[in-house]
Amino acid sequence: MRIVVVGGSGHIGTFLVPRLVRAGHEVVSISRGQRAAYVPAPEWEHVRQVTADRVAEDADGTFPERLARLRPDAVVDLVCFTLESAVALVERMRGETGQLLHCGSVWRYGPSRKLPIAEGEGTPPVGEYGIGKDRIARMLKAETDAGGLVTTSLHPGHIVGPGWHPIGPLGNLDPDVWHTLSAGRPLRVPGLGAETMHHVHADDVAHAFEQAVVHRDAAAGEDFHVVAPTALNVRGYADTAAGWFGREAVLESVTWDEFRSTTSAEHAQVSWEHLYRSHCLTIDKARTLIGYAPRYQPEDAVLESVRRLVDRGGLTVDRPLVV
């Protein structure tokens, strides 16, 4: 099959493109720039790479036509963020390709009320990003249900992998959190510390997309959660992370107002966005219908990312890892 991956050099594409090549597919990767994948792989030598500015070409209406000219058997769209963009692509590719796979997000759901969350059972989304992803997923399902283009949407949690910072124990990207834990100093935790985050390794997300291609008929018109087998809560995440440095986490419970007074507005807002949602999702549907079998527990995925950052000087810690 000829498979076009839009956003092929990003987090998911780094692992998905080599997977597809190894499976014998002809792969075209479309990216905005010439950035190398986060993890090198020899399979990239067999990939046709196309440079295109998706945002600009969506604005002038030329991106769907670019894809159609490539005559793909399947399209994996990893960087679609608006309903208008998704609709334009569906309308042009209807009858032109065998399957359109869209990368959504678990943020299509708002704050959790019942755990774990099954597909379609979460609360309504909040915020522009989550609302947009939910609208796209619903449109794609309706398209396939009506007998149109075969579509599948996959909804990853917090994507983790070597080469970028993971969402940390406080639900943000503040590097000082890791230094505090590695030094054994008190870490100020907003809320109860029982709030959950559901990570997933980028290669497990890539595996899910590959499985959805293999099991096209079972995946037609479906949406799937793509997360690790388990989720981490704040207390457990912090304690596990401190242990990587031979420490025990010293946690100080504070109110959100107190937390905001001692961290940057940006980090505090990102923490709030993650922790007040407090997501934990089930992957039973993906396991049953497309054989999704994630290899990474969330703590293992995060450790791989942290180790790479520490080894390459991208994260300052008080002492070396002991694991």
mmCIF file of C-alpha atoms in Angstrom, residues 190-321:
data_model
loop_
_atom_site.group_PDB
_atom_site.id
_atom_site.type_symbol
_atom_site.label_atom_id
_atom_site.label_comp_id
_atom_site.label_asym_id
_atom_site.label_seq_id
_atom_site.Cartn_x
_atom_site.Cartn_y
_atom_site.Cartn_z
ATOM 1 C CA PRO A 190 -1.789 21.479 44.261
ATOM 2 C CA GLY A 191 -5.080 19.779 45.017
ATOM 3 C CA LEU A 192 -5.374 16.307 46.493
ATOM 4 C CA GLY A 193 -2.503 14.587 44.708
ATOM 5 C CA ALA A 194 -4.962 11.903 43.576
ATOM 6 C CA GLU A 195 -5.551 13.491 40.176
ATOM 7 C CA THR A 196 -4.621 11.224 37.277
ATOM 8 C CA MET A 197 -2.718 11.609 34.028
ATOM 9 C CA HIS A 198 -2.756 9.027 31.254
ATOM 10 C CA HIS A 199 0.507 8.880 29.327
ATOM 11 C CA VAL A 200 1.410 6.766 26.314
ATOM 12 C CA HIS A 201 4.693 6.049 24.560
ATOM 13 C CA ALA A 202 4.878 7.433 21.019
ATOM 14 C CA ASP A 203 5.780 3.998 19.672
ATOM 15 C CA ASP A 204 2.645 2.516 21.217
ATOM 16 C CA VAL A 205 0.622 5.214 19.451
ATOM 17 C CA ALA A 206 2.405 4.302 16.216
ATOM 18 C CA HIS A 207 1.556 0.645 16.852
ATOM 19 C CA ALA A 208 -2.128 1.556 17.206
ATOM 20 C CA PHE A 209 -2.155 3.394 13.882
ATOM 21 C CA GLU A 210 -0.440 0.470 12.186
ATOM 22 C CA GLN A 211 -2.986 -1.939 13.665
ATOM 23 C CA ALA A 212 -5.850 0.271 12.459
ATOM 24 C CA VAL A 213 -4.449 0.046 8.925
ATOM 25 C CA VAL A 214 -4.090 -3.734 9.166
ATOM 26 C CA HIS A 215 -7.603 -4.134 10.587
ATOM 27 C CA ARG A 216 -9.233 -1.585 8.293
ATOM 28 C CA ASP A 217 -12.687 -3.136 8.283
ATOM 29 C CA ALA A 218 -12.838 -3.484 12.073
ATOM 30 C CA ALA A 219 -11.588 0.088 12.465
ATOM 31 C CA ALA A 220 -13.973 1.628 9.925
ATOM 32 C CA GLY A 221 -16.019 4.408 11.496
ATOM 33 C CA GLU A 222 -14.549 3.769 14.953
ATOM 34 C CA ASP A 223 -12.701 5.893 17.467
ATOM 35 C CA PHE A 224 -10.152 4.415 19.857
ATOM 36 C CA HIS A 225 -8.382 5.476 23.030
ATOM 37 C CA VAL A 226 -4.634 5.023 22.698
ATOM 38 C CA VAL A 227 -3.027 5.156 26.132
ATOM 39 C CA ALA A 228 -0.821 3.051 28.392
ATOM 40 C CA PRO A 229 -2.402 0.087 30.202
ATOM 41 C CA THR A 230 -2.498 2.111 33.439
ATOM 42 C CA ALA A 231 -2.574 5.766 34.506
ATOM 43 C CA LEU A 232 -0.488 7.632 37.074
ATOM 44 C CA ASN A 233 -1.787 9.840 39.848
ATOM 45 C CA VAL A 234 0.240 12.786 41.106
ATOM 46 C CA ARG A 235 1.429 11.177 44.348
ATOM 47 C CA GLY A 236 2.399 7.892 42.737
ATOM 48 C CA TYR A 237 4.111 9.579 39.809
ATOM 49 C CA ALA A 238 6.167 11.845 42.076
ATOM 50 C CA ASP A 239 7.185 9.012 44.374
ATOM 51 C CA THR A 240 8.181 6.776 41.448
ATOM 52 C CA ALA A 241 10.171 9.577 39.814
ATOM 53 C CA ALA A 242 12.016 10.424 43.030
ATOM 54 C CA GLY A 243 12.961 6.769 43.337
ATOM 55 C CA TRP A 244 14.767 6.935 39.997
ATOM 56 C CA PHE A 245 17.272 9.195 41.757
ATOM 57 C CA GLY A 246 17.447 7.166 44.971
ATOM 58 C CA ARG A 247 15.127 9.574 46.827
ATOM 59 C CA GLU A 248 11.740 9.461 48.463
ATOM 60 C CA ALA A 249 9.272 12.109 47.383
ATOM 61 C CA VAL A 250 8.579 14.776 49.996
ATOM 62 C CA LEU A 251 5.189 16.173 49.054
ATOM 63 C CA GLU A 252 3.601 19.302 50.488
ATOM 64 C CA SER A 253 -0.108 19.667 49.782
ATOM 65 C CA VAL A 254 -1.110 23.242 48.925
ATOM 66 C CA THR A 255 -4.165 25.016 47.562
ATOM 67 C CA TRP A 256 -4.267 26.019 43.921
ATOM 68 C CA ASP A 257 -3.934 29.666 44.923
ATOM 69 C CA GLU A 258 -0.806 28.850 46.917
ATOM 70 C CA PHE A 259 0.575 26.828 44.017
ATOM 71 C CA ARG A 260 -0.003 29.639 41.551
ATOM 72 C CA SER A 261 1.814 32.078 43.846
ATOM 73 C CA THR A 262 5.048 30.064 43.698
ATOM 74 C CA THR A 263 5.240 28.963 40.073
ATOM 75 C CA SER A 264 5.000 30.706 36.732
ATOM 76 C CA ALA A 265 1.583 31.498 35.315
ATOM 77 C CA GLU A 266 2.329 29.282 32.309
ATOM 78 C CA HIS A 267 3.312 26.215 34.342
ATOM 79 C CA ALA A 268 0.409 26.708 36.749
ATOM 80 C CA GLN A 269 -2.106 26.888 33.906
ATOM 81 C CA VAL A 270 -0.722 23.768 32.222
ATOM 82 C CA SER A 271 -0.924 21.922 35.554
ATOM 83 C CA TRP A 272 -4.540 22.976 35.943
ATOM 84 C CA GLU A 273 -5.428 21.903 32.394
ATOM 85 C CA HIS A 274 -4.082 18.406 33.011
ATOM 86 C CA LEU A 275 -5.031 17.795 36.624
ATOM 87 C CA TYR A 276 -8.569 19.123 36.705
ATOM 88 C CA ARG A 277 -9.430 16.802 33.815
ATOM 89 C CA SER A 278 -7.960 13.872 35.814
ATOM 90 C CA HIS A 279 -8.271 11.386 32.979
ATOM 91 C CA CYS A 280 -7.995 7.619 33.091
ATOM 92 C CA LEU A 281 -9.239 5.746 30.034
ATOM 93 C CA THR A 282 -9.895 2.165 29.041
ATOM 94 C CA ILE A 283 -8.252 0.579 25.986
ATOM 95 C CA ASP A 284 -10.528 -2.468 25.882
ATOM 96 C CA LYS A 285 -12.111 -1.429 22.584
ATOM 97 C CA ALA A 286 -8.771 -0.964 20.822
ATOM 98 C CA ARG A 287 -7.496 -4.258 22.227
ATOM 99 C CA THR A 288 -10.568 -6.131 21.030
ATOM 100 C CA LEU A 289 -11.123 -4.643 17.584
ATOM 101 C CA ILE A 290 -7.624 -3.897 16.283
ATOM 102 C CA GLY A 291 -5.313 -5.848 18.595
ATOM 103 C CA TYR A 292 -3.754 -2.826 20.288
ATOM 104 C CA ALA A 293 -1.105 -4.121 22.694
ATOM 105 C CA PRO A 294 0.957 -1.316 24.273
ATOM 106 C CA ARG A 295 4.436 -2.332 25.403
ATOM 107 C CA TYR A 296 5.057 0.520 27.834
ATOM 108 C CA GLN A 297 3.663 1.202 31.269
ATOM 109 C CA PRO A 298 3.487 4.983 31.763
ATOM 110 C CA GLU A 299 6.389 5.143 34.228
ATOM 111 C CA ASP A 300 8.635 3.192 31.830
ATOM 112 C CA ALA A 301 7.804 5.552 28.985
ATOM 113 C CA VAL A 302 8.528 8.618 31.112
ATOM 114 C CA LEU A 303 11.778 7.134 32.430
ATOM 115 C CA GLU A 304 13.012 6.583 28.863
ATOM 116 C CA SER A 305 12.342 10.229 28.083
ATOM 117 C CA VAL A 306 13.961 11.511 31.292
ATOM 118 C CA ARG A 307 17.014 9.308 30.795
ATOM 119 C CA ARG A 308 17.593 10.693 27.297
ATOM 120 C CA LEU A 309 17.219 14.269 28.538
ATOM 121 C CA VAL A 310 19.619 13.740 31.451
ATOM 122 C CA ASP A 311 22.187 11.943 29.293
ATOM 123 C CA ARG A 312 22.191 14.719 26.709
ATOM 124 C CA GLY A 313 22.157 17.650 29.120
ATOM 125 C CA GLY A 314 18.576 18.614 28.421
ATOM 126 C CA LEU A 315 17.524 18.308 32.052
ATOM 127 C CA THR A 316 19.416 19.486 35.135
ATOM 128 C CA VAL A 317 19.097 17.169 38.131
ATOM 129 C CA ASP A 318 20.717 17.033 41.557
ATOM 130 C CA ARG A 319 22.123 13.520 41.235
ATOM 131 C CA PRO A 320 22.325 10.846 38.541
ATOM 132 C CA LEU A 321 19.698 8.256 37.876
#
